[in-house]
């Protein structure tokens, strides 16, 4: 009997698996390709909400944990999955620039905002200058997920199939799934949770995000991330990702023409150089009613657990919250009330 069956392998499943591995716990991963949110995500680790210059939720705690966690994937691998890159916020007005200066002097934000105002390259249309976010990083999440999946496949820990919920046989001491037995199951399904009969009562909703992949030889921003209305994220070799959109309709992984037109128009406003759109990708983010993740155990089945609802902050929050969950399962440590699924028990019937 193994300790855990992890269901799903996006950012939640990846971080949970690594936490289990660090504790020498035995586990399998069962996942299909039904959810693409993590693979198409921007991968920007940014501690500041740049619309109103607020510190992102729990950034002071999550940032050090996330940086330490992702750096381990670079060590000895020969690949660089995680890189410190500056984010440059393009100011939209004199007022916006002044708000940055004021924010950079605040105690909480001072470590993350460079007060010096900077001029960007002429390839960017900017009536105003820009500010630099400090300690920001870029995680190449799609490549990391693919590499880790291959490693778990080689170790015979990865089962590439869709979970049949009816085949889960649950008792107090074990959970049987087909020919295998586990002490517990952790569901890390993202928006796929809407099909999970154990946790689909939780107020987790879909929010579709779409990105353009474009080529721009004259942009010259391969070593920095640009932020105006959306992010321009470097992919290397003059390729960039631009987005993302937010939509509550058409909750699937299929790109839409409306989103393409919207993103192309905004990108044209942002750039003063030629660009060529070479691809478009989409995924559905899992978002929660109160905008906080959901962590904890099922109210009736104490060996069924969930980690979900990261929204657009998964890269920052996942390492710390996956540790919280694994500590809860194996060490009995408490889960903070603001993220504990018990806050939604009124929805459970």
C-alpha positions as MATLAB code, in Angstrom:
seq = 'XXXXXXXXXXXXXXXXXXXXXXXXXXXXXXXXXXXXXXXXXXXXXXXXXXXXXXXXXXXXXXXXXXXXXXXXXXXXXXXXXXXXXXXXXXXXXXXXXXXXXXXXXXXXXXXXXXXXXXXXXXXXXXXXXXXXXXXXXXXXXXXXXXXXXXXXXXXXXXXXXXXXXXXXXXXXXXXXXXXXXXXXXXXXXXXXXXXXXXXXXXXXXXXXXXXXXXXXXXXXXXXXXXXXXXXXXXXXXXXXXXXXXXXXXXXXXXXXXXXXXXXXXXXXXXXXXXXXXXXXXXXXXXXXXXXXXXXXXXXXXXXXXXXXXXXXXXXXXXXXXXXXXXXXXXXXXXXXXXXXXXXXXXXXX';
ca = [
       0.000    0.000    0.000;
       1.311    3.434   -0.950;
       0.837    6.592    1.089;
      -0.857    8.816   -1.495;
      -2.549    8.895   -4.874;
      -2.161   12.383   -6.384;
      -4.889   13.171   -8.932;
      -3.900   15.877  -11.415;
      -0.512   17.217  -12.468;
      -0.609   20.944  -12.945;
       1.090   23.363  -10.571;
      -0.781   21.865   -7.581;
       0.016   18.240   -8.410;
       3.630   19.084   -9.233;
       4.258   20.844   -5.931;
       2.416   18.215   -3.879;
       4.472   15.434   -5.496;
       7.708   17.256   -4.691;
       6.621   17.802   -1.072;
       5.805   14.095   -0.736;
       9.121   13.166   -2.312;
      11.039   15.383    0.118;
       9.418   13.458    2.983;
      10.176   10.051    1.427;
       6.482    9.253    1.096;
       5.350    6.664   -1.452;
       2.893    7.892   -4.077;
       1.498    7.576   -7.565;
       0.235   10.351   -9.830;
      -2.853    9.843  -11.977;
      -3.533   12.526  -14.587;
      -4.855   13.076  -18.074;
      -4.513   16.075  -20.405;
      -7.967   17.509  -19.714;
      -6.749   20.659  -17.924;
      -4.225   22.985  -19.574;
      -4.256   25.979  -17.247;
      -0.813   25.381  -15.721;
       0.804   24.541  -19.053;
      -0.350   27.781  -20.681;
       0.117   29.986  -17.604;
       2.460   32.931  -17.806;
       4.730   31.613  -15.055;
       5.484   35.080  -13.650;
       6.365   35.165   -9.963;
       5.432   38.739   -9.117;
       4.882   39.883   -5.520;
       2.915   43.053   -6.349;
      -0.554   43.569   -7.815;
       0.394   46.236  -10.328;
      -3.033   47.722  -10.934;
      -3.304   49.401   -7.541;
       0.198   48.695   -6.170;
      -0.842   46.364   -3.393;
       1.237   43.516   -2.060;
      -0.159   40.244   -3.407;
      -1.920   38.050   -0.853;
       0.643   36.582    1.567;
       3.493   37.551   -0.771;
       5.892   38.248    2.102;
       5.488   34.619    3.203;
       5.001   32.863   -0.130;
       7.819   34.566   -2.069;
      10.792   33.134   -0.094;
       9.182   29.670   -0.054;
       8.502   29.765   -3.785;
      11.991   30.967   -4.724;
      13.666   28.269   -2.639;
      11.280   25.615   -3.952;
      11.700   26.344   -7.673;
      15.457   26.867   -7.479;
      15.867   23.198   -6.580;
      14.751   22.228  -10.088;
      17.692   24.138  -11.601;
      20.249   22.427   -9.389;
      22.123   19.704  -11.251;
      19.486   19.364  -13.976;
      21.394   21.093  -16.754;
      18.217   23.067  -17.472;
      17.135   26.470  -16.215;
      13.438   26.369  -15.380;
      13.427   29.292  -12.963;
      15.097   32.639  -13.597;
      15.141   35.978  -11.813;
      13.865   38.533  -14.322;
      12.772   42.117  -13.719;
       9.190   43.139  -14.379;
       8.908   46.640  -15.820;
       5.551   48.323  -15.239;
       4.779   50.841  -17.997;
       3.070   53.825  -16.409;
      -0.228   54.878  -17.949;
      -0.206   58.449  -16.636;
       1.612   60.931  -14.417;
      -0.755   59.911  -11.626;
       0.167   56.247  -12.132;
       3.859   57.135  -11.911;
       3.279   59.146   -8.746;
       1.349   56.240   -7.208;
       4.372   54.015   -7.854;
       6.692   56.435   -6.079;
       4.366   56.612   -3.082;
       3.966   52.812   -2.982;
       7.715   52.208   -3.171;
       8.114   54.136    0.068;
       5.676   51.911    1.971;
       7.242   49.467    4.423;
       5.605   46.345    2.935;
       6.309   47.272   -0.678;
       9.779   48.770   -0.298;
      11.600   45.424   -0.819;
       9.740   44.844   -4.085;
       9.526   48.229   -5.862;
      12.522   50.149   -7.176;
      11.755   53.848   -6.591;
      13.946   54.916   -9.525;
      11.889   55.742  -12.613;
      13.341   54.317  -15.838;
      13.045   54.872  -19.573;
      12.353   51.794  -21.696;
      13.501   50.825  -25.188;
      11.979   52.732  -28.111;
      10.325   49.519  -29.377;
       7.711   50.018  -26.651;
       5.113   52.727  -27.085;
       5.267   54.633  -23.843;
       4.228   58.230  -23.217;
       5.536   57.747  -19.703;
       8.432   55.921  -18.096;
       8.463   52.628  -16.165;
       9.147   51.163  -12.737;
      11.018   47.964  -11.904;
       9.592   45.219   -9.709;
      12.306   43.603   -7.588;
      12.618   39.887   -6.747;
      10.360   38.926   -9.678;
      11.059   35.633  -11.452;
       9.928   33.614  -14.452;
       9.085   29.925  -14.168;
       9.007   27.884  -17.379;
       6.139   25.846  -16.015;
       5.177   23.882  -19.126;
       8.732   22.590  -19.590;
       9.053   21.790  -15.898;
       5.786   19.844  -15.825;
       6.806   17.850  -18.895;
      10.243   17.061  -17.453;
       8.875   15.994  -14.075;
       6.145   13.922  -15.705;
       8.779   12.047  -17.741;
      10.749   11.401  -14.567;
       7.722    9.962  -12.775;
       6.844    7.884  -15.833;
      10.346    6.402  -15.768;
       9.947    5.547  -12.073;
       6.552    3.905  -12.792;
       4.747    6.439  -10.599;
       2.735    8.186  -13.316;
      -0.570    6.792  -14.573;
      -1.741    8.579  -17.737;
      -5.484    8.137  -17.627;
      -8.709    9.780  -16.528;
      -9.821    8.947  -13.018;
     -12.949    6.822  -12.719;
     -14.416    8.185   -9.483;
     -16.785    5.248   -9.139;
     -13.797    2.891   -9.014;
     -12.527    4.512   -5.791;
     -13.366    2.192   -2.889;
     -13.027    4.164    0.342;
     -12.685    2.865    3.871;
     -11.213    4.348    7.039;
      -7.842    2.674    6.630;
      -7.328    2.564    2.879;
      -8.554    3.620   -0.542;
      -8.534    1.058   -3.327;
      -8.370    2.093   -6.946;
      -8.507   -0.773   -9.387;
      -5.588   -3.035   -8.423;
      -3.789   -0.529   -6.154;
      -4.224    0.635   -2.576;
      -3.434    3.972   -0.932;
      -3.762    5.503    2.503;
      -5.104    8.763    1.057;
      -5.950   10.643   -2.147;
      -5.058   14.280   -2.855;
      -7.121   15.914   -5.601;
      -5.179   18.561   -7.542;
      -7.511   18.841  -10.521;
      -7.812   22.568  -11.120;
     -11.050   23.403  -12.922;
     -11.567   19.665  -13.413;
     -12.903   19.637   -9.845;
     -16.353   20.474  -11.268;
     -16.547   16.798  -12.312;
     -15.395   15.476   -8.933;
     -18.395   14.055   -6.999;
     -16.540   14.451   -3.687;
     -15.642   18.147   -4.011;
     -17.850   19.648   -6.739;
     -19.968   21.358   -4.049;
     -17.165   23.813   -3.363;
     -17.636   27.308   -4.872;
     -14.797   26.910   -7.377;
     -15.468   28.529  -10.724;
     -13.745   28.697  -14.070;
     -12.021   31.783  -15.431;
     -10.678   31.343  -18.945;
      -7.372   32.936  -19.883;
      -5.904   33.229  -23.367;
      -2.424   34.218  -24.525;
      -0.869   35.124  -27.848;
       2.567   33.795  -28.781;
       4.312   36.291  -31.033;
       7.698   36.967  -32.594;
       9.276   40.428  -32.544;
      12.954   40.717  -33.457;
      13.124   44.440  -32.656;
      11.531   44.264  -29.213;
      14.805   43.206  -27.537;
      13.177   42.189  -24.251;
      14.429   38.625  -23.944;
      15.724   39.355  -20.435;
      12.811   41.254  -18.925;
       9.055   41.071  -18.488;
       6.916   44.038  -19.538;
       3.578   44.947  -17.978;
       1.011   47.405  -19.263;
      -2.590   46.229  -19.506;
      -1.168   42.706  -19.866;
       2.192   40.993  -19.547;
       4.761   40.482  -22.310;
       6.718   37.434  -21.201;
       9.945   36.376  -22.972;
      10.164   32.798  -24.248;
      13.632   33.136  -25.821;
      14.842   33.708  -29.374;
      12.627   36.794  -29.812;
       9.472   34.838  -29.019;
       7.075   36.244  -26.433;
       3.822   35.403  -24.704;
       1.221   38.163  -24.327;
      -1.840   38.110  -22.084;
      -3.913   37.034  -20.481;
      -7.642   37.566  -20.900;
     -10.301   36.824  -18.284;
     -13.621   35.293  -19.299;
     -16.441   33.434  -17.552;
     -17.829   31.978  -20.794;
     -16.675   29.212  -23.162;
     -14.866   27.444  -20.310;
     -12.620   25.163  -22.334;
      -9.059   25.091  -23.641;
      -9.953   26.220  -27.174;
      -8.657   29.654  -28.240;
     -11.279   32.139  -29.460;
     -11.248   34.712  -32.232;
     -12.666   37.387  -29.923;
      -9.751   36.992  -27.515;
      -7.237   37.071  -30.364;
      -8.644   40.335  -31.706;
      -8.716   41.860  -28.215;
      -5.133   40.861  -27.451;
      -3.801   41.916  -30.867;
      -5.371   45.356  -30.458;
      -3.866   45.856  -27.002;
      -0.471   44.552  -28.116;
      -0.462   46.957  -31.079;
      -1.055   49.810  -28.635;
       1.850   48.639  -26.493;
       4.504   48.029  -29.168;
       6.183   50.369  -31.614;
       7.712   47.576  -33.690;
       6.549   44.830  -36.041;
       5.332   41.554  -34.554;
       3.959   38.296  -35.910;
       1.440   36.181  -34.016;
       2.538   32.544  -34.312;
       0.196   30.810  -31.859;
      -2.645   31.257  -29.392;
      -3.222   29.181  -26.250;
      -5.988   28.972  -23.658;
      -6.713   27.404  -20.281;
      -9.301   27.653  -17.510;
      -8.123   28.898  -14.123;
      -9.849   27.596  -10.989;
     -11.018   30.560   -8.939;
     -12.839   30.605   -5.607;
     -15.765   32.695   -4.460;
     -13.707   34.575   -1.857;
     -10.516   34.596   -3.987;
      -8.616   32.389   -1.545;
      -7.397   28.840   -2.322;
      -9.117   25.763   -0.921;
      -7.066   23.339    1.182;
      -8.187   20.514    3.451;
      -9.988   17.218    3.885;
     -13.452   16.060    2.898;
     -16.073   16.470    5.672;
     -17.069   12.783    5.527;
     -13.979   11.046    4.131;
     -10.973   12.080    6.203;
      -8.505   10.439    3.790;
      -9.657   12.498    0.773;
      -7.897   15.860    0.419;
      -7.967   18.800   -1.960;
      -5.598   21.571   -3.081;
      -7.276   23.936   -5.520;
      -8.394   27.454   -6.377;
      -5.121   29.266   -7.047;
      -6.579   31.551   -9.717;
      -3.799   33.551  -11.348;
      -1.398   33.306   -8.366;
      -0.567   29.595   -8.514;
       3.160   30.004   -9.150;
       3.536   32.030   -5.964;
       1.129   30.171   -3.682;
       1.512   26.514   -4.675;
       4.804   25.673   -2.913;
       3.708   27.083    0.443;
       0.167   25.713    0.308;
       1.221   22.249   -0.828;
       3.549   22.162    2.171;
       0.654   23.228    4.394;
      -1.463   20.351    3.124;
       1.243   17.704    3.406;
       2.103   18.917    6.929;
      -1.584   18.636    7.803;
      -1.837   15.090    6.456;
       1.329   13.652    7.977;
       2.018   15.855   10.999;
      -1.449   16.984   12.015;
      -0.601   20.685   11.701;
      -3.501   23.098   11.420;
      -4.615   24.666    8.144;
      -5.256   28.415    8.344;
      -8.959   29.258    8.544;
      -8.819   31.619    5.560;
      -7.838   28.749    3.212;
      -9.408   25.771    4.997;
     -12.267   24.241    3.013;
     -14.265   24.145    6.252;
     -15.259   27.754    5.569;
     -17.549   26.408    2.847;
     -19.228   23.585    4.766;
     -22.560   25.396    4.422;
     -22.507   24.386    0.740;
     -22.094   20.691    1.546;
     -25.309   18.723    1.458;
];
